[in-house]
Short mmCIF file of C-alpha atoms in Angstrom, two decimals:
data_model
loop_
_atom_site.label_atom_id
_atom_site.label_comp_id
_atom_site.label_asym_id
_atom_site.label_seq_id
_atom_site.Cartn_x
_atom_site.Cartn_y
_atom_site.Cartn_z
CA MET A 623 3.00 13.49 -7.98
CA SER A 624 2.32 10.36 -5.66
CA THR A 625 -0.04 8.80 -8.24
CA GLU A 626 2.58 9.23 -10.98
CA GLY A 627 5.29 7.32 -8.85
CA SER A 628 2.76 4.72 -7.94
CA THR A 629 1.80 4.00 -11.42
CA LYS A 630 5.32 3.65 -12.68
CA ALA A 631 6.54 1.35 -10.05
CA ILE A 632 3.32 -0.56 -10.69
CA LEU A 633 4.05 -0.86 -14.51
CA ALA A 634 7.64 -1.97 -13.59
CA ALA A 635 6.55 -4.89 -11.41
CA LEU A 636 3.87 -5.70 -13.83
CA ALA A 637 6.18 -5.96 -16.60
CA ALA A 638 8.57 -7.95 -14.45
CA ASN A 639 6.47 -10.44 -13.08
CA ALA A 640 4.51 -11.32 -16.16
CA GLY A 641 7.86 -12.31 -17.97
CA ILE A 642 9.11 -14.21 -14.66
CA ALA A 643 5.79 -16.21 -14.46
CA ALA A 644 6.01 -17.41 -17.82
CA ALA A 645 9.79 -18.53 -17.01
CA LYS A 646 8.75 -19.99 -14.07
CA PHE A 647 6.16 -22.10 -15.62
CA ILE A 648 8.43 -23.50 -18.26
CA GLY A 649 10.89 -24.29 -15.53
CA PHE A 650 8.30 -26.14 -13.38
CA ALA A 651 7.36 -28.15 -16.61
CA ILE A 652 11.11 -29.27 -17.39
CA THR A 653 11.87 -29.93 -13.67
CA GLY A 654 8.76 -30.68 -11.95
CA SER A 655 10.21 -28.50 -8.97
CA SER A 656 7.47 -27.79 -6.24
CA SER A 657 9.23 -24.78 -5.40
CA MET A 658 9.32 -23.54 -9.10
CA LEU A 659 5.83 -24.13 -9.07
CA ALA A 660 4.84 -22.29 -6.18
CA GLU A 661 7.09 -19.30 -7.09
CA ALA A 662 5.19 -19.43 -10.61
CA VAL A 663 1.60 -19.09 -8.88
CA HIS A 664 3.29 -16.33 -6.56
CA SER A 665 4.30 -14.44 -9.91
CA VAL A 666 0.84 -14.83 -11.43
CA ALA A 667 -0.65 -13.41 -8.29
CA ASP A 668 1.50 -10.59 -8.21
CA THR A 669 0.65 -9.73 -12.09
CA SER A 670 -2.82 -9.97 -11.09
CA ASN A 671 -2.12 -7.72 -7.89
CA GLN A 672 -0.57 -5.15 -10.36
CA GLY A 673 -3.61 -5.39 -12.55
CA LEU A 674 -5.86 -4.76 -9.43
CA LEU A 675 -3.91 -1.65 -8.27
CA LEU A 676 -4.19 -0.16 -11.51
CA PHE A 677 -7.82 -0.52 -11.81
CA GLY A 678 -8.23 0.82 -8.27
CA GLN A 679 -6.45 3.94 -9.54
CA ARG A 680 -8.34 4.36 -12.69
CA GLN A 681 -11.82 3.81 -10.15
CA ALA A 682 -10.58 6.49 -7.93
CA ARG A 683 -10.29 9.19 -10.82
CA LYS A 684 -13.97 8.88 -11.31
CA GLN A 685 -15.93 12.20 -10.64
CA ALA A 686 -18.14 12.65 -7.49
CA ASP A 687 -21.69 11.83 -7.94
CA SER A 688 -24.78 12.23 -5.86
CA LEU A 689 -24.26 8.57 -4.26
CA HIS A 690 -20.52 9.23 -3.61
CA GLN A 691 -20.48 13.00 -2.95
CA PHE A 692 -16.70 12.88 -1.61
CA GLY A 693 -15.54 10.94 -4.95
CA TYR A 694 -14.21 7.48 -5.16
CA GLY A 695 -10.53 8.06 -3.89
CA ARG A 696 -10.79 5.34 -1.47
CA SER A 697 -11.23 2.87 -4.62
CA ARG A 698 -7.42 2.69 -4.30
CA TYR A 699 -7.72 1.68 -0.81
CA PHE A 700 -10.16 -1.21 -1.53
CA TYR A 701 -8.28 -2.75 -4.31
CA SER A 702 -5.05 -2.90 -2.36
CA PHE A 703 -7.01 -4.50 0.47
CA VAL A 704 -8.33 -6.98 -2.41
CA VAL A 705 -4.66 -7.82 -3.15
CA ALA A 706 -3.82 -8.61 0.43
CA LEU A 707 -7.02 -10.50 1.35
CA VAL A 708 -7.37 -12.78 -1.72
CA LEU A 709 -4.37 -12.96 -3.99
CA PHE A 710 -1.79 -12.79 -1.35
CA SER A 711 -3.61 -15.48 0.82
CA LEU A 712 -4.59 -17.81 -2.18
CA GLY A 713 -0.84 -17.89 -2.94
CA SER A 714 0.12 -18.85 0.58
CA ILE A 715 -2.26 -21.57 0.77
CA PHE A 716 -1.44 -22.97 -2.46
CA ALA A 717 2.41 -22.69 -1.75
CA LEU A 718 1.72 -24.61 1.77
CA TYR A 719 -0.30 -27.16 0.20
CA GLU A 720 2.02 -28.00 -2.77
CA GLY A 721 4.99 -27.88 0.01
CA TYR A 722 3.26 -30.45 2.13
CA HIS A 723 2.24 -32.52 -0.81
CA LYS A 724 5.88 -32.73 -1.89
CA ILE A 725 7.28 -33.48 1.72
CA SER A 726 4.67 -36.25 1.97
CA HIS A 727 5.26 -37.85 -1.53
CA PRO A 728 8.89 -36.59 -2.60
CA VAL A 729 9.67 -36.72 -6.38
CA GLU A 730 12.84 -36.39 -8.15
CA LEU A 731 13.76 -33.47 -9.94
CA THR A 732 14.54 -33.52 -13.52
CA SER A 733 17.07 -31.09 -15.00
CA PRO A 734 17.36 -29.22 -11.60
CA LEU A 735 19.94 -26.67 -13.24
CA VAL A 736 17.29 -25.29 -15.38
CA ALA A 737 15.34 -24.26 -12.40
CA VAL A 738 18.57 -22.69 -10.85
CA ALA A 739 19.19 -20.63 -14.12
CA ILE A 740 15.64 -19.14 -14.30
CA LEU A 741 15.56 -18.62 -10.57
CA VAL A 742 18.68 -16.58 -10.89
CA VAL A 743 17.14 -14.52 -13.70
CA ALA A 744 14.20 -13.86 -11.81
CA ILE A 745 16.27 -12.32 -9.18
CA ALA A 746 17.80 -10.02 -11.48
CA LEU A 747 14.06 -8.97 -12.83
CA GLU A 748 12.68 -8.45 -9.39
CA SER A 749 15.64 -6.65 -8.23
CA TYR A 750 14.72 -4.20 -10.89
CA SER A 751 11.33 -3.97 -10.15
CA PHE A 752 12.14 -3.69 -6.35
CA ARG A 753 14.67 -0.73 -6.91
CA THR A 754 12.08 1.21 -9.07
CA ALA A 755 9.27 0.78 -5.89
CA MET A 756 12.38 2.17 -3.63
CA VAL A 757 13.21 5.06 -5.91
CA GLU A 758 9.54 6.20 -6.40
CA SER A 759 8.46 5.74 -2.48
CA ARG A 760 11.85 7.71 -1.34
CA PRO A 761 10.39 11.26 -1.75
CA LEU A 762 7.42 10.08 0.07
CA LYS A 763 9.47 8.17 2.81
CA GLY A 764 11.46 11.26 3.98
CA GLY A 765 13.42 10.63 7.03
CA SER A 766 11.31 7.57 8.14
CA SER A 767 12.63 4.11 8.01
CA TRP A 768 11.15 1.77 5.35
CA TRP A 769 9.05 0.12 8.25
CA GLN A 770 7.75 3.25 9.36
CA PHE A 771 6.72 4.21 5.48
CA ILE A 772 4.88 1.13 5.23
CA ARG A 773 2.82 1.69 8.44
CA ARG A 774 2.29 5.27 7.90
CA SER A 775 1.90 5.81 4.40
CA ARG A 776 -1.46 7.07 2.94
CA ASN A 777 -0.38 5.88 -0.60
CA PRO A 778 -1.60 2.22 -0.83
CA GLU A 779 -0.06 1.08 -3.79
CA LEU A 780 3.74 1.82 -3.16
CA PRO A 781 3.71 -0.35 0.20
CA VAL A 782 2.10 -3.03 -1.43
CA VAL A 783 4.48 -3.24 -4.39
CA LEU A 784 7.44 -2.85 -1.96
CA LEU A 785 6.16 -5.70 0.04
CA GLU A 786 5.50 -7.76 -2.94
CA ASP A 787 8.91 -7.25 -4.41
CA THR A 788 10.23 -8.08 -1.16
CA GLY A 789 8.36 -11.35 -0.52
CA ALA A 790 9.26 -12.12 -4.20
CA LEU A 791 13.10 -11.76 -3.66
CA ILE A 792 13.01 -13.70 -0.48
CA GLY A 793 10.69 -16.34 -2.05
CA LEU A 794 12.99 -16.88 -4.82
CA VAL A 795 15.99 -17.07 -2.36
CA PHE A 796 13.91 -19.90 -0.64
CA ALA A 797 13.10 -21.36 -3.99
CA LEU A 798 16.78 -21.22 -4.84
CA LEU A 799 17.80 -23.13 -1.50
CA GLY A 800 15.35 -25.88 -1.98
CA VAL A 801 16.32 -26.57 -5.54
CA GLY A 802 20.19 -26.14 -4.52
CA LEU A 803 19.79 -28.33 -1.16
CA THR A 804 17.90 -30.95 -3.48
CA ILE A 805 20.82 -31.11 -5.81
CA LEU A 806 23.42 -31.44 -3.21
CA THR A 807 21.64 -33.84 -1.11
CA GLY A 808 19.68 -35.73 -3.48
CA ASP A 809 16.63 -35.53 -1.26
CA PRO A 810 13.84 -34.01 -2.90
CA VAL A 811 12.23 -33.21 0.57
CA TRP A 812 14.17 -29.82 0.49
CA ASP A 813 12.19 -28.70 -2.47
CA GLY A 814 9.21 -29.21 -0.56
CA ILE A 815 10.72 -27.46 2.39
CA GLY A 816 11.50 -24.43 0.30
CA THR A 817 7.90 -24.19 -0.92
CA MET A 818 6.47 -24.31 2.52
CA LEU A 819 8.36 -21.43 3.31
CA ILE A 820 7.39 -19.59 0.48
CA GLY A 821 4.01 -20.16 1.76
CA VAL A 822 4.80 -18.91 5.23
CA LEU A 823 6.45 -15.78 3.83
CA LEU A 824 3.16 -14.94 1.50
CA GLY A 825 1.09 -15.55 4.40
CA VAL A 826 3.10 -13.24 6.67
CA ILE A 827 3.05 -10.58 3.90
CA ALA A 828 -0.58 -10.85 3.63
CA VAL A 829 -1.58 -10.26 7.39
CA ILE A 830 0.64 -7.10 7.40
CA LEU A 831 -1.33 -5.83 4.14
CA MET A 832 -4.44 -6.55 5.39
CA VAL A 833 -3.92 -5.04 8.57
CA GLU A 834 -2.43 -1.76 6.70
CA MET A 835 -5.24 -1.50 4.31
CA HIS A 836 -7.79 -2.05 6.48
CA SER A 837 -6.82 0.66 8.53
CA LEU A 838 -6.81 3.25 5.46
CA LEU A 839 -10.02 1.80 4.12
CA ILE A 840 -12.01 2.74 7.13
CA GLY A 841 -10.27 6.07 7.15
CA GLU A 842 -7.16 7.60 8.48
CA GLY A 843 -6.46 11.03 9.82
CA ALA A 844 -3.64 13.41 8.92
CA THR A 845 -0.01 12.69 10.10
CA ALA A 846 1.06 14.55 13.20
CA GLU A 847 3.16 16.99 11.02
CA GLU A 848 0.18 17.74 8.91
CA CYS A 849 -2.14 18.40 11.98
CA SER A 850 0.55 20.88 13.18
CA ALA A 851 0.89 22.31 9.99
CA ILE A 852 -3.15 22.78 9.77
CA GLN A 853 -3.68 24.10 13.29
CA ALA A 854 -0.94 26.56 12.92
CA ALA A 855 -2.32 27.87 9.64
CA LEU A 856 -5.75 28.30 11.43
CA GLU A 857 -4.38 29.94 14.35
CA ASN A 858 -2.35 32.31 12.48
CA THR A 859 -5.17 33.72 10.63
CA ARG A 860 -6.24 36.91 11.79
CA HIS A 861 -9.36 37.22 13.58
CA VAL A 862 -8.99 33.28 14.84
CA ASP A 863 -8.23 33.32 18.55
CA ARG A 864 -7.65 29.59 18.86
CA VAL A 865 -8.88 26.12 17.52
CA ILE A 866 -11.09 24.60 19.78
CA HIS A 867 -11.15 21.02 17.75
CA LEU A 868 -9.67 19.56 14.54
CA ARG A 869 -10.70 16.60 12.83
CA THR A 870 -9.23 15.18 9.56
CA GLN A 871 -9.45 11.90 7.30
CA TYR A 872 -8.14 11.16 4.24
CA LEU A 873 -10.80 10.82 1.24
CA GLY A 874 -8.03 8.88 -1.06
CA PRO A 875 -4.18 9.31 -0.92
CA ASP A 876 -4.37 12.57 -2.64
CA GLU A 877 -7.37 14.08 -0.85
CA MET A 878 -7.95 15.13 2.70
CA LEU A 879 -11.15 16.44 4.53
CA VAL A 880 -10.70 18.94 7.27
CA GLY A 881 -13.00 19.94 9.71
CA ALA A 882 -12.57 22.28 12.49
CA LYS A 883 -14.28 24.51 15.16
CA ILE A 884 -12.54 28.12 15.42
CA ALA A 885 -13.09 30.62 18.12
CA LEU A 886 -13.29 34.20 17.19
CA ALA A 887 -14.31 37.21 19.37
CA ALA A 888 -17.83 37.67 20.63
CA ASP A 889 -18.33 41.04 18.78
CA THR A 890 -16.96 39.89 15.46
CA ASP A 891 -19.43 40.93 12.63
CA LEU A 892 -20.93 38.56 10.30
CA ALA A 893 -18.88 40.10 7.14
CA THR A 894 -15.61 39.30 9.14
CA VAL A 895 -16.62 36.06 9.96
CA ALA A 896 -17.13 35.02 6.30
CA ALA A 897 -14.02 36.68 5.43
CA THR A 898 -11.99 34.95 8.28
CA ILE A 899 -13.29 31.56 7.09
CA ASP A 900 -12.01 32.18 3.36
CA ASN A 901 -8.74 33.32 4.70
CA ALA A 902 -8.37 30.19 7.03
CA GLU A 903 -9.37 27.81 4.15
CA ALA A 904 -6.60 29.45 2.02
CA ALA A 905 -3.96 29.33 4.62
CA VAL A 906 -4.69 25.41 5.34
CA ARG A 907 -4.56 24.65 1.56
CA ALA A 908 -1.30 26.76 1.30
CA ALA A 909 0.15 24.60 4.17
CA VAL A 910 -1.38 21.32 3.19
CA PRO A 911 -2.18 21.13 -0.54
CA ILE A 912 -4.02 17.88 -0.45
CA ALA A 913 -6.59 19.44 2.37
CA LYS A 914 -9.02 20.01 -0.57
CA VAL A 915 -12.46 19.47 1.29
CA ILE A 916 -12.48 22.07 4.39
CA TYR A 917 -15.41 22.83 6.92
CA LEU A 918 -14.99 25.57 9.39
CA GLU A 919 -17.46 26.36 12.32
CA PRO A 920 -17.09 29.61 13.81
CA ASP A 921 -17.92 29.66 17.57
CA LEU A 922 -17.52 32.40 20.29
CA ASP A 923 -14.34 32.24 22.23
CA ARG A 924 -16.08 31.40 25.35
CA ALA A 925 -12.83 31.82 27.69
CA LEU A 926 -12.64 35.36 26.60
CA THR A 927 -16.51 36.07 27.48
CA ARG A 928 -16.28 34.98 31.04
#
């Protein structure tokens, strides 16, 4: 379910950004606006981002092999990290450079109203992409705030697309302000200032995404709600006295590894131990379906043997 929603959001963003990038480059060629150029490069980066996210999903579907025995699920985390590290960072650096250059060496805009018209259309298209990402994210977000969803989600693509689209919309507003103030004041420095603001914005988004994707890439455990559900499933299994310790880790957005040591009574026979482990695994999968890889270690309940 989450992968299908992610793919839909990515495809919507890909289509919107590809069209917007072409329109912005045409606008830059006509007007010479640095804000328009920075936004065009931003849209090219976003389009490339979506391509990388789709490629990461494809890699994640590869079957486990002898080298990667837990599969390739984390490919989705890796390519989301690349999106943040390379493309956003390059977009930010380019915009900051272009803005500085235009402030240092202002150049008059030609046909600035063309830039305004293209930016307004781009805002409408980006709003469609942003709405799609929000609709697909809402079932996973639940009662959390959007910021909490971005911080806690184990699905990498939807937070990336949400932040991309948010950055794109705010960046378009900055570009529109820069061009608009240039038209009103006759001073092209405002266009450069708008470009600098776009660069700062992209840099902030890059840092947020790098921090979040790094955390997912090195391995995050189950949420508090999932841990409680797993613990309850184990403890409610017949013959399990208690859970001695529990460890979890996401192998990918749709697959979790669960390892636990469970305490059994000292007089439990081997056949009962085996049946208890099977029943406990079934209970955990029923409670948390993405817990697909489960290792349970039975141990004596030493608290009862003293």
